[in-house]
Short mmCIF file of C-alpha atoms in Angstrom, two decimals:
data_model
loop_
_atom_site.label_atom_id
_atom_site.label_comp_id
_atom_site.label_asym_id
_atom_site.label_seq_id
_atom_site.Cartn_x
_atom_site.Cartn_y
_atom_site.Cartn_z
CA MET A 42 9.84 -39.31 240.73
CA GLU A 43 9.15 -37.42 237.52
CA ALA A 44 5.86 -36.14 236.16
CA PRO A 45 4.91 -37.59 232.76
CA ASP A 46 6.50 -35.58 229.96
CA ARG A 47 5.93 -35.42 226.24
CA ASN A 48 6.25 -38.77 224.42
CA LEU A 49 7.99 -37.86 221.14
CA GLY A 50 7.20 -41.34 219.89
CA LEU A 51 3.59 -40.32 219.34
CA ASP A 52 4.88 -37.51 217.10
CA LEU A 53 7.38 -39.82 215.46
CA VAL A 54 4.73 -42.30 214.33
CA ARG A 55 3.24 -39.64 212.09
CA VAL A 56 6.57 -39.64 210.24
CA THR A 57 6.50 -43.39 209.62
CA GLU A 58 2.78 -43.31 208.76
CA ALA A 59 3.41 -40.71 206.13
CA ALA A 60 6.28 -42.67 204.57
CA ALA A 61 4.28 -45.88 204.60
CA LEU A 62 1.21 -44.29 203.08
CA SER A 63 3.13 -42.70 200.25
CA SER A 64 5.41 -45.69 199.43
CA SER A 65 2.57 -48.25 199.60
CA ARG A 66 1.19 -47.03 196.29
CA TRP A 67 4.30 -48.71 194.76
CA LEU A 68 3.58 -52.12 196.29
CA GLY A 69 4.44 -54.84 193.77
CA ARG A 70 5.11 -52.46 190.88
CA GLY A 71 8.73 -53.54 190.50
CA ASP A 72 10.31 -50.10 191.00
CA LYS A 73 12.11 -50.03 194.38
CA ASN A 74 13.64 -46.63 193.74
CA ALA A 75 10.31 -44.96 193.18
CA GLY A 76 8.87 -46.53 196.28
CA ASP A 77 11.83 -45.46 198.32
CA GLN A 78 11.72 -41.94 196.91
CA ALA A 79 8.05 -41.61 197.81
CA ALA A 80 8.81 -42.61 201.40
CA VAL A 81 11.80 -40.25 201.64
CA ASP A 82 9.79 -37.26 200.36
CA ALA A 83 6.93 -37.89 202.77
CA MET A 84 9.25 -38.53 205.74
CA ARG A 85 11.26 -35.35 205.17
CA LEU A 86 8.15 -33.14 205.07
CA SER A 87 6.76 -34.85 208.25
CA PHE A 88 10.03 -34.44 210.07
CA ASN A 89 9.81 -30.68 209.67
CA THR A 90 6.87 -30.54 211.98
CA LEU A 91 8.64 -32.27 214.87
CA PRO A 92 9.86 -30.14 217.81
CA ILE A 93 13.41 -31.47 217.67
CA GLU A 94 16.88 -30.36 216.58
CA GLY A 95 17.76 -33.61 214.82
CA MET A 96 20.86 -34.85 212.98
CA ILE A 97 20.67 -38.03 210.92
CA ILE A 98 23.35 -40.52 212.02
CA ILE A 99 21.81 -43.53 210.27
CA GLY A 100 20.49 -42.42 206.88
CA GLU A 101 20.85 -43.28 203.22
CA GLY A 102 24.53 -42.61 202.77
CA GLU A 103 26.31 -39.54 201.53
CA LYS A 104 24.44 -36.65 199.98
CA ASP A 105 24.20 -36.73 196.18
CA GLU A 106 22.12 -35.06 193.50
CA ALA A 107 18.95 -36.90 194.44
CA PRO A 108 16.90 -35.67 197.41
CA MET A 109 17.33 -38.17 200.26
CA LEU A 110 17.63 -38.41 204.00
CA TYR A 111 21.45 -38.49 204.09
CA ASN A 112 23.93 -38.90 206.92
CA GLY A 113 24.51 -35.54 208.57
CA GLU A 114 21.31 -33.96 207.36
CA ARG A 115 19.44 -31.78 209.82
CA VAL A 116 15.79 -32.58 210.45
CA GLY A 117 13.01 -31.20 212.64
CA SER A 118 11.87 -27.69 213.44
CA GLY A 119 15.23 -26.79 214.96
CA SER A 120 13.76 -26.22 218.44
CA GLY A 121 13.40 -28.63 221.31
CA HIS A 122 15.62 -31.64 222.07
CA ALA A 123 18.92 -32.15 220.29
CA VAL A 124 18.77 -35.73 219.08
CA ASP A 125 20.51 -38.32 216.88
CA VAL A 126 18.22 -39.77 214.25
CA ALA A 127 18.18 -43.16 212.51
CA VAL A 128 15.91 -43.64 209.62
CA ASP A 129 14.95 -46.29 207.03
CA PRO A 130 12.09 -44.90 205.05
CA VAL A 131 11.51 -48.34 203.50
CA GLU A 132 13.22 -51.23 205.26
CA GLY A 133 12.95 -53.85 202.59
CA THR A 134 12.79 -51.90 199.29
CA ASN A 135 12.84 -55.23 197.34
CA LEU A 136 10.03 -56.53 199.53
CA LEU A 137 7.96 -53.49 198.58
CA ALA A 138 8.88 -53.59 194.89
CA TYR A 139 7.91 -57.25 194.55
CA GLY A 140 4.94 -57.27 196.88
CA ARG A 141 6.50 -59.44 199.55
CA PRO A 142 5.73 -59.36 203.29
CA ASN A 143 7.30 -57.25 206.06
CA ALA A 144 8.38 -54.04 204.27
CA ILE A 145 8.23 -51.37 206.99
CA SER A 146 9.05 -47.71 207.53
CA VAL A 147 11.25 -47.13 210.57
CA VAL A 148 12.56 -44.17 212.64
CA GLY A 149 14.50 -44.13 215.90
CA ILE A 150 15.83 -41.18 217.91
CA ALA A 151 18.09 -40.82 221.01
CA PRO A 152 19.86 -37.89 222.74
CA ARG A 153 22.55 -36.13 220.68
CA GLY A 154 25.85 -38.02 220.77
CA SER A 155 24.47 -41.33 222.00
CA MET A 156 24.16 -43.29 218.77
CA PHE A 157 27.02 -45.36 217.33
CA ASN A 158 28.07 -43.99 213.97
CA PRO A 159 28.90 -47.02 211.76
CA GLY A 160 31.12 -45.02 209.42
CA PRO A 161 32.39 -47.33 206.63
CA SER A 162 30.84 -50.47 208.13
CA TYR A 163 28.02 -52.02 206.15
CA TYR A 164 27.64 -55.47 207.77
CA MET A 165 27.34 -56.68 211.31
CA GLN A 166 26.94 -60.15 212.87
CA LYS A 167 23.95 -60.16 215.22
CA LEU A 168 22.23 -62.22 217.86
CA VAL A 169 18.93 -60.93 219.22
CA VAL A 170 16.94 -62.54 222.06
CA PRO A 171 14.10 -61.49 224.34
CA ALA A 172 14.66 -60.23 227.88
CA GLU A 173 14.28 -63.63 229.46
CA ALA A 174 17.42 -64.88 227.64
CA LYS A 175 19.60 -61.81 227.75
CA ASP A 176 21.96 -63.20 230.32
CA VAL A 177 22.68 -66.52 228.53
CA ALA A 178 23.11 -65.39 224.94
CA ASP A 179 26.73 -65.64 223.71
CA LEU A 180 27.82 -64.37 220.28
CA ASP A 181 30.90 -66.67 220.28
CA ALA A 182 29.22 -69.89 221.55
CA PRO A 183 28.53 -72.74 219.10
CA VAL A 184 25.02 -72.46 217.64
CA GLY A 185 23.77 -75.62 219.25
CA ASP A 186 24.97 -74.57 222.76
CA ASN A 187 23.43 -71.16 222.34
CA LEU A 188 20.08 -72.55 221.31
CA LYS A 189 20.00 -74.94 224.30
CA LYS A 190 20.71 -72.18 226.83
CA ILE A 191 18.24 -69.78 225.19
CA ALA A 192 15.55 -72.46 225.03
CA ARG A 193 16.03 -73.24 228.72
CA ALA A 194 15.81 -69.50 229.66
CA LEU A 195 12.56 -69.24 227.69
CA GLY A 196 11.09 -72.34 229.27
CA LYS A 197 11.10 -74.19 225.93
CA ASP A 198 12.69 -77.17 224.25
CA VAL A 199 15.08 -76.42 221.40
CA ASP A 200 12.62 -77.81 218.87
CA ASP A 201 10.06 -75.23 220.08
CA LEU A 202 12.35 -72.38 219.06
CA VAL A 203 11.81 -70.34 215.83
CA VAL A 204 14.98 -68.58 214.56
CA PHE A 205 14.85 -65.67 212.08
CA VAL A 206 17.63 -65.89 209.48
CA LEU A 207 18.19 -63.90 206.27
CA ASP A 208 18.23 -66.31 203.33
CA LYS A 209 21.68 -65.39 202.02
CA PRO A 210 24.60 -67.59 200.79
CA ARG A 211 26.75 -66.35 203.71
CA HIS A 212 24.36 -68.09 206.09
CA ALA A 213 24.53 -71.63 204.57
CA SER A 214 26.68 -72.97 207.46
CA LEU A 215 24.54 -71.18 210.08
CA ILE A 216 21.32 -72.65 208.68
CA LYS A 217 22.88 -76.11 208.66
CA ASP A 218 23.90 -75.72 212.30
CA ILE A 219 20.45 -74.53 213.37
CA ARG A 220 18.82 -77.48 211.63
CA ALA A 221 21.26 -79.88 213.21
CA ALA A 222 20.38 -78.51 216.63
CA GLY A 223 16.71 -79.19 215.96
CA ALA A 224 15.32 -75.65 216.03
CA ARG A 225 12.82 -74.34 213.49
CA ILE A 226 13.75 -71.53 211.03
CA GLN A 227 11.97 -68.65 209.33
CA LEU A 228 13.99 -67.67 206.26
CA HIS A 229 13.48 -64.08 205.02
CA THR A 230 15.03 -62.48 201.94
CA ASP A 231 15.36 -59.03 203.58
CA GLY A 232 14.42 -56.99 206.60
CA ASP A 233 16.58 -57.62 209.61
CA VAL A 234 15.15 -54.63 211.60
CA ALA A 235 11.81 -56.46 211.40
CA GLY A 236 13.66 -59.70 212.38
CA SER A 237 15.21 -58.06 215.47
CA LEU A 238 11.82 -56.70 216.56
CA MET A 239 10.12 -60.03 216.02
CA ALA A 240 12.65 -61.69 218.31
CA VAL A 241 11.93 -59.30 221.21
CA ASP A 242 8.16 -58.91 220.61
CA PRO A 243 6.36 -61.13 223.16
CA GLU A 244 3.48 -61.64 220.76
CA ASN A 245 5.54 -62.88 217.82
CA VAL A 246 6.38 -66.50 217.11
CA VAL A 247 10.07 -65.73 216.44
CA ASP A 248 12.34 -66.34 219.47
CA ILE A 249 15.80 -65.43 218.11
CA MET A 250 17.41 -63.56 215.26
CA LEU A 251 20.78 -64.81 214.06
CA GLY A 252 23.16 -63.89 211.30
CA THR A 253 24.86 -61.05 209.52
CA GLY A 254 22.87 -58.06 208.38
CA GLY A 255 23.24 -54.36 208.02
CA THR A 256 25.19 -52.28 210.55
CA PRO A 257 22.85 -49.26 210.28
CA GLU A 258 19.93 -51.61 210.82
CA GLY A 259 21.63 -52.85 213.99
CA VAL A 260 21.71 -49.28 215.43
CA LEU A 261 18.07 -48.73 214.45
CA SER A 262 17.05 -51.96 216.18
CA ALA A 263 18.91 -51.02 219.33
CA CYS A 264 16.56 -48.05 219.80
CA ALA A 265 13.62 -50.46 220.06
CA ILE A 266 15.43 -53.27 221.94
CA ARG A 267 16.34 -50.82 224.72
CA ALA A 268 12.61 -50.12 225.18
CA LEU A 269 11.58 -53.82 225.20
CA GLY A 270 14.41 -55.08 227.43
CA GLY A 271 15.86 -57.61 224.99
CA ARG A 272 19.47 -58.18 224.18
CA LEU A 273 21.33 -57.46 220.96
CA LEU A 274 24.90 -58.78 220.66
CA ALA A 275 26.75 -57.65 217.57
CA ARG A 276 30.16 -57.45 215.94
CA LEU A 277 31.26 -55.77 212.74
CA ASP A 278 31.47 -58.43 210.01
CA PRO A 279 32.80 -56.87 206.78
CA GLN A 280 31.79 -58.80 203.66
CA LEU A 281 33.52 -56.80 200.96
CA ASP A 282 37.21 -56.09 200.43
CA ASP A 283 36.55 -52.35 200.22
CA GLU A 284 34.70 -52.46 203.48
CA LYS A 285 37.54 -54.37 205.20
CA GLU A 286 40.12 -51.90 203.90
CA ALA A 287 38.05 -48.86 204.96
CA LEU A 288 37.58 -50.23 208.45
CA ALA A 289 41.33 -51.00 208.77
CA GLU A 290 42.23 -47.49 207.56
CA ALA A 291 39.86 -45.95 210.09
CA GLY A 292 41.39 -48.08 212.86
CA ILE A 293 38.04 -49.62 213.81
CA ASP A 294 38.22 -52.78 215.92
CA CYS A 295 36.24 -55.55 214.20
CA HIS A 296 36.58 -57.88 217.21
CA ARG A 297 34.64 -55.64 219.62
CA ILE A 298 31.28 -56.96 220.72
CA PHE A 299 28.50 -54.39 220.88
CA THR A 300 25.27 -54.55 222.78
CA GLU A 301 22.10 -52.49 222.46
CA GLU A 302 23.48 -50.35 225.30
CA THR A 303 26.76 -49.55 223.43
CA LEU A 304 25.09 -49.01 220.05
CA VAL A 305 22.76 -46.47 221.71
CA LYS A 306 24.21 -45.09 224.94
CA SER A 307 20.98 -43.85 226.44
CA ASP A 308 17.73 -45.43 227.44
CA ASP A 309 15.88 -42.24 226.50
CA THR A 310 15.06 -43.60 223.06
CA TYR A 311 12.02 -43.40 220.84
CA PHE A 312 11.18 -45.77 218.03
CA ALA A 313 8.32 -45.97 215.50
CA ALA A 314 7.57 -48.42 212.73
CA THR A 315 4.61 -48.62 210.33
CA GLY A 316 3.82 -51.61 208.15
CA ILE A 317 3.88 -51.05 204.35
CA SER A 318 3.40 -54.40 202.60
CA GLY A 319 1.88 -56.40 205.51
CA GLY A 320 3.00 -59.72 206.82
CA THR A 321 3.65 -61.55 210.09
CA PHE A 322 5.16 -58.47 211.83
CA LEU A 323 2.93 -55.50 211.03
CA GLU A 324 -0.18 -55.31 208.85
CA GLY A 325 0.32 -53.27 205.72
CA VAL A 326 -1.42 -50.13 204.42
CA GLN A 327 -4.98 -50.79 203.42
CA PHE A 328 -7.02 -48.58 201.12
CA THR A 329 -10.82 -48.81 201.27
CA GLY A 330 -11.63 -46.28 198.50
CA THR A 331 -12.45 -43.52 201.03
CA HIS A 332 -9.98 -44.28 203.88
CA ALA A 333 -6.47 -45.52 204.41
CA VAL A 334 -5.65 -47.71 207.40
CA THR A 335 -2.19 -48.05 208.88
CA HIS A 336 -0.67 -50.28 211.63
CA SER A 337 2.21 -49.05 213.75
CA LEU A 338 4.36 -49.80 216.74
CA VAL A 339 5.59 -46.94 218.97
CA MET A 340 8.17 -47.52 221.71
CA ARG A 341 9.83 -45.38 224.41
CA GLY A 342 12.99 -46.61 226.10
CA LYS A 343 12.79 -44.53 229.25
CA THR A 344 9.44 -46.00 230.28
CA GLY A 345 9.67 -49.38 228.52
CA THR A 346 6.39 -48.54 226.75
CA MET A 347 5.19 -50.22 223.54
CA ARG A 348 2.00 -49.17 221.85
CA ARG A 349 0.22 -50.75 218.86
CA ILE A 350 -1.66 -48.15 216.90
CA GLU A 351 -4.24 -48.60 214.19
CA THR A 352 -4.91 -45.32 212.33
CA ARG A 353 -7.92 -44.71 210.05
CA ILE A 354 -7.47 -41.74 207.74
CA ARG A 355 -10.11 -40.02 205.59
CA LEU A 356 -8.20 -39.42 202.39
CA ASP A 357 -10.38 -36.58 201.13
CA LYS A 358 -9.84 -34.59 204.39
CA LEU A 359 -6.15 -35.40 204.41
CA MET A 360 -5.62 -34.27 200.83
CA GLU A 361 -7.22 -30.88 201.58
CA ILE A 362 -4.19 -29.96 203.74
CA SER A 363 -1.39 -32.36 202.84
CA ALA A 364 1.59 -31.38 200.70
CA VAL A 365 2.13 -35.13 200.05
CA LYS A 366 -0.06 -36.79 197.47
CA TYR A 367 -1.30 -40.04 198.95
CA ASP A 368 -4.11 -40.75 196.48
#
């Protein structure tokens, strides 16, 4: 038995809160780069207060002239646990820019060396189900067969199921198969981290996430899925010729099936997400004139803990001390 130790997730949520607060001022203003930049700046400053020696494995690509949270960047105070870090300051930059639901700010951490580095891979085929169906999901099974087995494991009929799918041309055949099987569908333009979390959240109407989305987002999702006990099955699914060539040159096996346990090889994970634009997953940032209100999820893999946090912030007090301008 171990005595309770520090839950870094409760520190981590301050990072996503800061990013959400800052970027939410750009809601619906049509400038996704400005919204993303606001989140990046706030997230970087907040990371510096954390007692970790962090290295970003899942970031915003290679370092360039613009300040960003790039792959390989060091974050944290430099003391404390050595960890791998996955970030998405704004998951769903288009959702934020055009005022659409389910833009969120997301961070996950795990012990150093435990996170899969996607390298030149951008896209990954994914199947996400809650814990009750983790032993029956099969990435290679026909869609109809999968839905029948998953429905049975969840104690439902197929026509009770709700499947999260990104509304992309590459999913035309998938959507047709789901409809033919009789399941219901939620189509989303962006945001497959949110989709993965919806599928394993016992309070959400979504039962399954299916389809091809971002590889970095798959690793981020794995940090949370390890805490909630769901199952993520994934396989690299390059969509572009350059991506295919880069994976071939790197000798990466595109037939290998990953799970949440191979994408993040430790259950000592922490995950935090804060809503930005609001929606069915997490409520967005609200401004009352004197206060800001945020809504977050915090998870810890080692204990299987999930907390929902509503934070009320007096903006006048915050602005007396904050280096980030939230007003």
